[in-house]
Amino acid sequence: MTDGMTWLAAPRSIAYGGYSVVMARGLTPQELVARLAENVHGPEHAAVPVGDLTGAELLALLVDHEDIGLRHGRSGDWSYAVAYGGWPGEFGGRPPLSRGGVDICHLEFEEENGKPVPPQFAHTRDGVLLSAFNLHLDGSWGYDGVDGEPGAASRLQAELTAASLPADEGTDDDADDREVHRTALGVLERHFGLSLPREEIVSGTLPAVLLEPV
């Protein structure tokens, strides 16, 4: 592992519109992609391989705003899939990604949402939410500590507290939010042993698929 997770806090770190990254411990990248295809709301979808592509090349294949593509790989113990296109609100169907004792960490940020929506993190196993919080630790979005299974949530909360989070309430400056975001990502990196290869994701090629209705 080399690049960690904190680089995700940079503006448009992966693509315009934000990021959606799913990381899985206990699945190969291909198995993770297959489960994500099953997890799309609406009609049944399948993952259609389109070769090794850059993010820009995959985006060029997405014709309609609701089209979704994934690029995938592995970093340390974790497989990962990065979503492109019309991913906001499109995942979360059944069966759960984390069935069979798989650990799933989902990081998502609708960066261009005008509300604005803070970045989100959730860790599940066997369909059970173990820990979740917004990465701006923003009380206006319901942050009141880490949600989830009490033991797992309290351990993660202790690490956030040790990192001097949450920051002072009442700050709404973008730079302050980015720093909280970056610091929270660093806590997750250390707590779960997460890392994403920045160069491969931002400018390199990775195996890519389109999620298409069957």
PDB file of C-alpha atoms in Angstrom:
ATOM      1  CA  MET A   1       0.000   0.000   0.000  1.00  0.00           C
ATOM      2  CA  THR A   2       1.451   3.342  -0.987  1.00  0.00           C
ATOM      3  CA  ASP A   3      -1.012   6.154  -1.541  1.00  0.00           C
ATOM      4  CA  GLY A   4      -3.418   5.872   1.380  1.00  0.00           C
ATOM      5  CA  MET A   5      -6.850   7.477   1.246  1.00  0.00           C
ATOM      6  CA  THR A   6      -6.413  11.158   2.074  1.00  0.00           C
ATOM      7  CA  TRP A   7      -5.939  12.169  -1.573  1.00  0.00           C
ATOM      8  CA  LEU A   8      -9.682  11.603  -2.079  1.00  0.00           C
ATOM      9  CA  ALA A   9     -10.310  14.854  -0.189  1.00  0.00           C
ATOM     10  CA  ALA A  10      -8.850  16.965  -3.013  1.00  0.00           C
ATOM     11  CA  PRO A  11     -11.430  18.737  -5.204  1.00  0.00           C
ATOM     12  CA  ARG A  12     -12.623  16.439  -8.022  1.00  0.00           C
ATOM     13  CA  SER A  13     -10.073  13.877  -6.879  1.00  0.00           C
ATOM     14  CA  ILE A  14     -11.342  11.206  -9.286  1.00  0.00           C
ATOM     15  CA  ALA A  15     -13.893  12.832 -11.581  1.00  0.00           C
ATOM     16  CA  TYR A  16     -16.316  15.718 -11.862  1.00  0.00           C
ATOM     17  CA  GLY A  17     -19.281  15.084  -9.598  1.00  0.00           C
ATOM     18  CA  GLY A  18     -17.419  13.410  -6.752  1.00  0.00           C
ATOM     19  CA  TYR A  19     -16.478   9.834  -6.000  1.00  0.00           C
ATOM     20  CA  SER A  20     -18.035   6.491  -5.130  1.00  0.00           C
ATOM     21  CA  VAL A  21     -15.545   3.827  -4.087  1.00  0.00           C
ATOM     22  CA  VAL A  22     -16.462   0.398  -2.741  1.00  0.00           C
ATOM     23  CA  MET A  23     -13.731  -1.662  -1.076  1.00  0.00           C
ATOM     24  CA  ALA A  24     -14.137  -5.331  -0.160  1.00  0.00           C
ATOM     25  CA  ARG A  25     -12.097  -7.709   1.967  1.00  0.00           C
ATOM     26  CA  GLY A  26     -12.942 -11.304   1.153  1.00  0.00           C
ATOM     27  CA  LEU A  27     -13.778 -10.883  -2.553  1.00  0.00           C
ATOM     28  CA  THR A  28     -11.722 -10.695  -5.719  1.00  0.00           C
ATOM     29  CA  PRO A  29     -12.176  -7.518  -7.783  1.00  0.00           C
ATOM     30  CA  GLN A  30     -14.253  -9.493 -10.281  1.00  0.00           C
ATOM     31  CA  GLU A  31     -16.498 -10.868  -7.523  1.00  0.00           C
ATOM     32  CA  LEU A  32     -16.975  -7.362  -6.134  1.00  0.00           C
ATOM     33  CA  VAL A  33     -17.991  -6.056  -9.562  1.00  0.00           C
ATOM     34  CA  ALA A  34     -20.467  -8.919  -9.988  1.00  0.00           C
ATOM     35  CA  ARG A  35     -22.060  -8.110  -6.627  1.00  0.00           C
ATOM     36  CA  LEU A  36     -22.273  -4.423  -7.487  1.00  0.00           C
ATOM     37  CA  ALA A  37     -24.078  -5.302 -10.719  1.00  0.00           C
ATOM     38  CA  GLU A  38     -26.600  -7.279  -8.643  1.00  0.00           C
ATOM     39  CA  ASN A  39     -26.934  -4.344  -6.247  1.00  0.00           C
ATOM     40  CA  VAL A  40     -28.136  -1.737  -8.775  1.00  0.00           C
ATOM     41  CA  HIS A  41     -31.709  -0.590  -8.184  1.00  0.00           C
ATOM     42  CA  GLY A  42     -34.309  -1.362 -10.818  1.00  0.00           C
ATOM     43  CA  PRO A  43     -34.037  -4.035 -13.514  1.00  0.00           C
ATOM     44  CA  GLU A  44     -31.402  -6.745 -13.366  1.00  0.00           C
ATOM     45  CA  HIS A  45     -27.961  -5.573 -14.507  1.00  0.00           C
ATOM     46  CA  ALA A  46     -24.824  -7.346 -15.660  1.00  0.00           C
ATOM     47  CA  ALA A  47     -21.202  -6.214 -15.789  1.00  0.00           C
ATOM     48  CA  VAL A  48     -19.979  -6.013 -19.396  1.00  0.00           C
ATOM     49  CA  PRO A  49     -16.158  -5.844 -19.681  1.00  0.00           C
ATOM     50  CA  VAL A  50     -14.828  -3.102 -21.964  1.00  0.00           C
ATOM     51  CA  GLY A  51     -11.076  -3.589 -21.507  1.00  0.00           C
ATOM     52  CA  ASP A  52      -8.430  -1.688 -19.583  1.00  0.00           C
ATOM     53  CA  LEU A  53      -9.356   2.001 -19.667  1.00  0.00           C
ATOM     54  CA  THR A  54      -8.543   5.324 -18.082  1.00  0.00           C
ATOM     55  CA  GLY A  55     -11.317   7.097 -16.235  1.00  0.00           C
ATOM     56  CA  ALA A  56     -11.733   9.526 -19.132  1.00  0.00           C
ATOM     57  CA  GLU A  57     -12.010   6.678 -21.630  1.00  0.00           C
ATOM     58  CA  LEU A  58     -14.682   4.974 -19.552  1.00  0.00           C
ATOM     59  CA  LEU A  59     -16.645   8.205 -19.171  1.00  0.00           C
ATOM     60  CA  ALA A  60     -16.592   8.596 -22.961  1.00  0.00           C
ATOM     61  CA  LEU A  61     -18.506   5.303 -23.249  1.00  0.00           C
ATOM     62  CA  LEU A  62     -21.316   6.498 -20.975  1.00  0.00           C
ATOM     63  CA  VAL A  63     -23.889   7.891 -23.393  1.00  0.00           C
ATOM     64  CA  ASP A  64     -26.800   8.719 -21.072  1.00  0.00           C
ATOM     65  CA  HIS A  65     -26.616  10.482 -17.725  1.00  0.00           C
ATOM     66  CA  GLU A  66     -27.908   7.370 -15.932  1.00  0.00           C
ATOM     67  CA  ASP A  67     -25.250   5.043 -17.428  1.00  0.00           C
ATOM     68  CA  ILE A  68     -22.812   3.581 -14.883  1.00  0.00           C
ATOM     69  CA  GLY A  69     -19.312   2.228 -15.366  1.00  0.00           C
ATOM     70  CA  LEU A  70     -16.818   0.705 -12.934  1.00  0.00           C
ATOM     71  CA  ARG A  71     -13.040   0.426 -12.896  1.00  0.00           C
ATOM     72  CA  HIS A  72     -11.612  -2.102 -10.481  1.00  0.00           C
ATOM     73  CA  GLY A  73      -8.436  -3.425  -8.924  1.00  0.00           C
ATOM     74  CA  ARG A  74      -6.797  -4.579  -5.726  1.00  0.00           C
ATOM     75  CA  SER A  75      -4.749  -2.799  -3.063  1.00  0.00           C
ATOM     76  CA  GLY A  76      -3.347  -4.851  -0.205  1.00  0.00           C
ATOM     77  CA  ASP A  77      -6.059  -7.008   1.354  1.00  0.00           C
ATOM     78  CA  TRP A  78      -8.838  -5.000  -0.273  1.00  0.00           C
ATOM     79  CA  SER A  79     -10.429  -5.202  -3.697  1.00  0.00           C
ATOM     80  CA  TYR A  80     -11.898  -1.930  -4.908  1.00  0.00           C
ATOM     81  CA  ALA A  81     -14.317  -0.622  -7.519  1.00  0.00           C
ATOM     82  CA  VAL A  82     -14.605   3.019  -8.565  1.00  0.00           C
ATOM     83  CA  ALA A  83     -17.923   4.142 -10.053  1.00  0.00           C
ATOM     84  CA  TYR A  84     -18.350   6.591 -12.944  1.00  0.00           C
ATOM     85  CA  GLY A  85     -21.394   8.212 -14.490  1.00  0.00           C
ATOM     86  CA  GLY A  86     -24.871   8.138 -12.983  1.00  0.00           C
ATOM     87  CA  TRP A  87     -24.023   6.307  -9.768  1.00  0.00           C
ATOM     88  CA  PRO A  88     -25.641   8.609  -7.133  1.00  0.00           C
ATOM     89  CA  GLY A  89     -28.521   6.805  -5.463  1.00  0.00           C
ATOM     90  CA  GLU A  90     -28.329   3.801  -7.790  1.00  0.00           C
ATOM     91  CA  PHE A  91     -26.786   1.190  -5.478  1.00  0.00           C
ATOM     92  CA  GLY A  92     -28.231  -0.399  -2.374  1.00  0.00           C
ATOM     93  CA  GLY A  93     -30.539  -3.108  -3.602  1.00  0.00           C
ATOM     94  CA  ARG A  94     -30.535  -6.728  -2.532  1.00  0.00           C
ATOM     95  CA  PRO A  95     -28.739  -9.010  -1.905  1.00  0.00           C
ATOM     96  CA  PRO A  96     -26.301  -7.108   0.343  1.00  0.00           C
ATOM     97  CA  LEU A  97     -22.741  -6.681  -0.892  1.00  0.00           C
ATOM     98  CA  SER A  98     -21.344  -7.865   2.442  1.00  0.00           C
ATOM     99  CA  ARG A  99     -23.089 -11.238   2.612  1.00  0.00           C
ATOM    100  CA  GLY A 100     -20.987 -14.266   3.517  1.00  0.00           C
ATOM    101  CA  GLY A 101     -18.742 -12.526   6.036  1.00  0.00           C
ATOM    102  CA  VAL A 102     -17.316 -10.013   3.555  1.00  0.00           C
ATOM    103  CA  ASP A 103     -16.171  -6.634   4.859  1.00  0.00           C
ATOM    104  CA  ILE A 104     -17.407  -3.752   2.713  1.00  0.00           C
ATOM    105  CA  CYS A 105     -16.245  -0.161   3.086  1.00  0.00           C
ATOM    106  CA  HIS A 106     -18.149   2.343   0.958  1.00  0.00           C
ATOM    107  CA  LEU A 107     -16.928   5.907   0.534  1.00  0.00           C
ATOM    108  CA  GLU A 108     -19.113   8.307  -1.420  1.00  0.00           C
ATOM    109  CA  PHE A 109     -19.148  12.041  -2.091  1.00  0.00           C
ATOM    110  CA  GLU A 110     -21.695  13.816  -4.300  1.00  0.00           C
ATOM    111  CA  GLU A 111     -19.350  16.760  -4.634  1.00  0.00           C
ATOM    112  CA  GLU A 112     -21.443  18.809  -7.055  1.00  0.00           C
ATOM    113  CA  ASN A 113     -24.738  18.278  -5.230  1.00  0.00           C
ATOM    114  CA  GLY A 114     -26.066  21.765  -4.551  1.00  0.00           C
ATOM    115  CA  LYS A 115     -27.488  21.010  -1.085  1.00  0.00           C
ATOM    116  CA  PRO A 116     -24.455  20.394  -0.391  1.00  0.00           C
ATOM    117  CA  VAL A 117     -24.182  16.764   0.732  1.00  0.00           C
ATOM    118  CA  PRO A 118     -21.156  15.801   2.857  1.00  0.00           C
ATOM    119  CA  PRO A 119     -19.012  12.781   1.974  1.00  0.00           C
ATOM    120  CA  GLN A 120     -20.187   9.537   3.557  1.00  0.00           C
ATOM    121  CA  PHE A 121     -18.543   6.377   4.894  1.00  0.00           C
ATOM    122  CA  ALA A 122     -20.097   3.039   5.863  1.00  0.00           C
ATOM    123  CA  HIS A 123     -18.624  -0.312   6.928  1.00  0.00           C
ATOM    124  CA  THR A 124     -20.828  -3.409   6.741  1.00  0.00           C
ATOM    125  CA  ARG A 125     -20.379  -7.148   7.239  1.00  0.00           C
ATOM    126  CA  ASP A 126     -23.023  -9.825   6.630  1.00  0.00           C
ATOM    127  CA  GLY A 127     -25.504  -7.073   5.834  1.00  0.00           C
ATOM    128  CA  VAL A 128     -25.002  -5.464   9.263  1.00  0.00           C
ATOM    129  CA  LEU A 129     -23.945  -1.824   9.553  1.00  0.00           C
ATOM    130  CA  LEU A 130     -20.905  -1.746  11.837  1.00  0.00           C
ATOM    131  CA  SER A 131     -19.927   1.925  11.518  1.00  0.00           C
ATOM    132  CA  ALA A 132     -20.980   4.953   9.496  1.00  0.00           C
ATOM    133  CA  PHE A 133     -20.576   8.722   9.601  1.00  0.00           C
ATOM    134  CA  ASN A 134     -20.332  11.749   7.332  1.00  0.00           C
ATOM    135  CA  LEU A 135     -16.746  12.733   6.649  1.00  0.00           C
ATOM    136  CA  HIS A 136     -17.341  16.417   7.350  1.00  0.00           C
ATOM    137  CA  LEU A 137     -18.631  15.363  10.792  1.00  0.00           C
ATOM    138  CA  ASP A 138     -21.341  17.902  10.089  1.00  0.00           C
ATOM    139  CA  GLY A 139     -24.010  18.112  12.788  1.00  0.00           C
ATOM    140  CA  SER A 140     -26.426  19.788  10.387  1.00  0.00           C
ATOM    141  CA  TRP A 141     -26.530  16.440   8.549  1.00  0.00           C
ATOM    142  CA  GLY A 142     -27.293  14.493  11.701  1.00  0.00           C
ATOM    143  CA  TYR A 143     -23.767  13.754  12.873  1.00  0.00           C
ATOM    144  CA  ASP A 144     -23.885  12.808  16.535  1.00  0.00           C
ATOM    145  CA  GLY A 145     -21.001  10.383  16.698  1.00  0.00           C
ATOM    146  CA  VAL A 146     -20.347   7.260  14.656  1.00  0.00           C
ATOM    147  CA  ASP A 147     -23.458   5.161  14.004  1.00  0.00           C
ATOM    148  CA  GLY A 148     -23.519   1.375  13.902  1.00  0.00           C
ATOM    149  CA  GLU A 149     -22.772  -1.608  16.112  1.00  0.00           C
ATOM    150  CA  PRO A 150     -21.831  -0.151  19.514  1.00  0.00           C
ATOM    151  CA  GLY A 151     -18.431  -1.810  19.893  1.00  0.00           C
ATOM    152  CA  ALA A 152     -17.218  -1.136  16.355  1.00  0.00           C
ATOM    153  CA  ALA A 153     -18.657   2.380  16.296  1.00  0.00           C
ATOM    154  CA  SER A 154     -17.108   3.345  19.633  1.00  0.00           C
ATOM    155  CA  ARG A 155     -13.651   2.151  18.583  1.00  0.00           C
ATOM    156  CA  LEU A 156     -13.789   4.229  15.420  1.00  0.00           C
ATOM    157  CA  GLN A 157     -15.195   7.207  17.331  1.00  0.00           C
ATOM    158  CA  ALA A 158     -12.265   7.011  19.749  1.00  0.00           C
ATOM    159  CA  GLU A 159      -9.820   7.299  16.854  1.00  0.00           C
ATOM    160  CA  LEU A 160     -11.677  10.290  15.411  1.00  0.00           C
ATOM    161  CA  THR A 161     -11.590  11.941  18.825  1.00  0.00           C
ATOM    162  CA  ALA A 162      -7.861  11.241  19.126  1.00  0.00           C
ATOM    163  CA  ALA A 163      -7.420  13.017  15.779  1.00  0.00           C
ATOM    164  CA  SER A 164      -9.185  16.104  17.244  1.00  0.00           C
ATOM    165  CA  LEU A 165     -12.394  15.473  15.328  1.00  0.00           C
ATOM    166  CA  PRO A 166     -15.015  16.778  15.043  1.00  0.00           C
ATOM    167  CA  ALA A 167     -13.630  20.235  14.429  1.00  0.00           C
ATOM    168  CA  ASP A 168     -15.193  23.321  15.970  1.00  0.00           C
ATOM    169  CA  GLU A 169     -18.879  23.524  15.161  1.00  0.00           C
ATOM    170  CA  GLY A 170     -20.165  26.404  13.122  1.00  0.00           C
ATOM    171  CA  THR A 171     -17.427  26.433  10.483  1.00  0.00           C
ATOM    172  CA  ASP A 172     -18.728  26.156   6.952  1.00  0.00           C
ATOM    173  CA  ASP A 173     -15.652  27.167   5.001  1.00  0.00           C
ATOM    174  CA  ASP A 174     -14.807  24.808   2.125  1.00  0.00           C
ATOM    175  CA  ALA A 175     -11.151  24.661   3.186  1.00  0.00           C
ATOM    176  CA  ASP A 176     -12.166  23.649   6.722  1.00  0.00           C
ATOM    177  CA  ASP A 177     -14.459  20.939   5.338  1.00  0.00           C
ATOM    178  CA  ARG A 178     -11.665  19.607   3.131  1.00  0.00           C
ATOM    179  CA  GLU A 179      -9.279  19.431   6.077  1.00  0.00           C
ATOM    180  CA  VAL A 180     -11.833  17.558   8.209  1.00  0.00           C
ATOM    181  CA  HIS A 181     -12.531  15.298   5.214  1.00  0.00           C
ATOM    182  CA  ARG A 182      -8.808  14.633   4.744  1.00  0.00           C
ATOM    183  CA  THR A 183      -8.217  13.959   8.444  1.00  0.00           C
ATOM    184  CA  ALA A 184     -11.217  11.622   8.671  1.00  0.00           C
ATOM    185  CA  LEU A 185      -9.975   9.699   5.628  1.00  0.00           C
ATOM    186  CA  GLY A 186      -6.611   9.330   7.349  1.00  0.00           C
ATOM    187  CA  VAL A 187      -8.338   7.828  10.386  1.00  0.00           C
ATOM    188  CA  LEU A 188     -10.163   5.325   8.150  1.00  0.00           C
ATOM    189  CA  GLU A 189      -6.920   4.498   6.350  1.00  0.00           C
ATOM    190  CA  ARG A 190      -5.213   3.571   9.608  1.00  0.00           C
ATOM    191  CA  HIS A 191      -8.214   1.913  11.252  1.00  0.00           C
ATOM    192  CA  PHE A 192      -9.082  -0.426   8.371  1.00  0.00           C
ATOM    193  CA  GLY A 193      -5.750  -0.649   6.553  1.00  0.00           C
ATOM    194  CA  LEU A 194      -7.187   1.010   3.435  1.00  0.00           C
ATOM    195  CA  SER A 195      -5.261   2.425   0.511  1.00  0.00           C
ATOM    196  CA  LEU A 196      -6.062   3.350  -3.081  1.00  0.00           C
ATOM    197  CA  PRO A 197      -3.450   3.723  -5.860  1.00  0.00           C
ATOM    198  CA  ARG A 198      -3.875   7.350  -6.889  1.00  0.00           C
ATOM    199  CA  GLU A 199      -1.883   7.295 -10.131  1.00  0.00           C
ATOM    200  CA  GLU A 200      -3.587   4.163 -11.457  1.00  0.00           C
ATOM    201  CA  ILE A 201      -7.036   5.551 -10.674  1.00  0.00           C
ATOM    202  CA  VAL A 202      -6.495   9.151 -11.779  1.00  0.00           C
ATOM    203  CA  SER A 203      -4.345   8.744 -14.886  1.00  0.00           C
ATOM    204  CA  GLY A 204      -3.597   5.054 -15.451  1.00  0.00           C
ATOM    205  CA  THR A 205      -5.622   2.220 -16.919  1.00  0.00           C
ATOM    206  CA  LEU A 206      -7.632  -0.343 -14.976  1.00  0.00           C
ATOM    207  CA  PRO A 207     -10.034  -3.118 -15.977  1.00  0.00           C
ATOM    208  CA  ALA A 208     -13.398  -1.509 -16.699  1.00  0.00           C
ATOM    209  CA  VAL A 209     -16.998  -2.640 -17.088  1.00  0.00           C
ATOM    210  CA  LEU A 210     -20.320  -1.112 -18.029  1.00  0.00           C
ATOM    211  CA  LEU A 211     -23.320  -1.991 -15.863  1.00  0.00           C
ATOM    212  CA  GLU A 212     -26.030  -2.730 -18.392  1.00  0.00           C
ATOM    213  CA  PRO A 213     -29.622  -3.961 -18.006  1.00  0.00           C
ATOM    214  CA  VAL A 214     -29.983  -7.625 -18.886  1.00  0.00           C
TER     215      VAL A 214
END
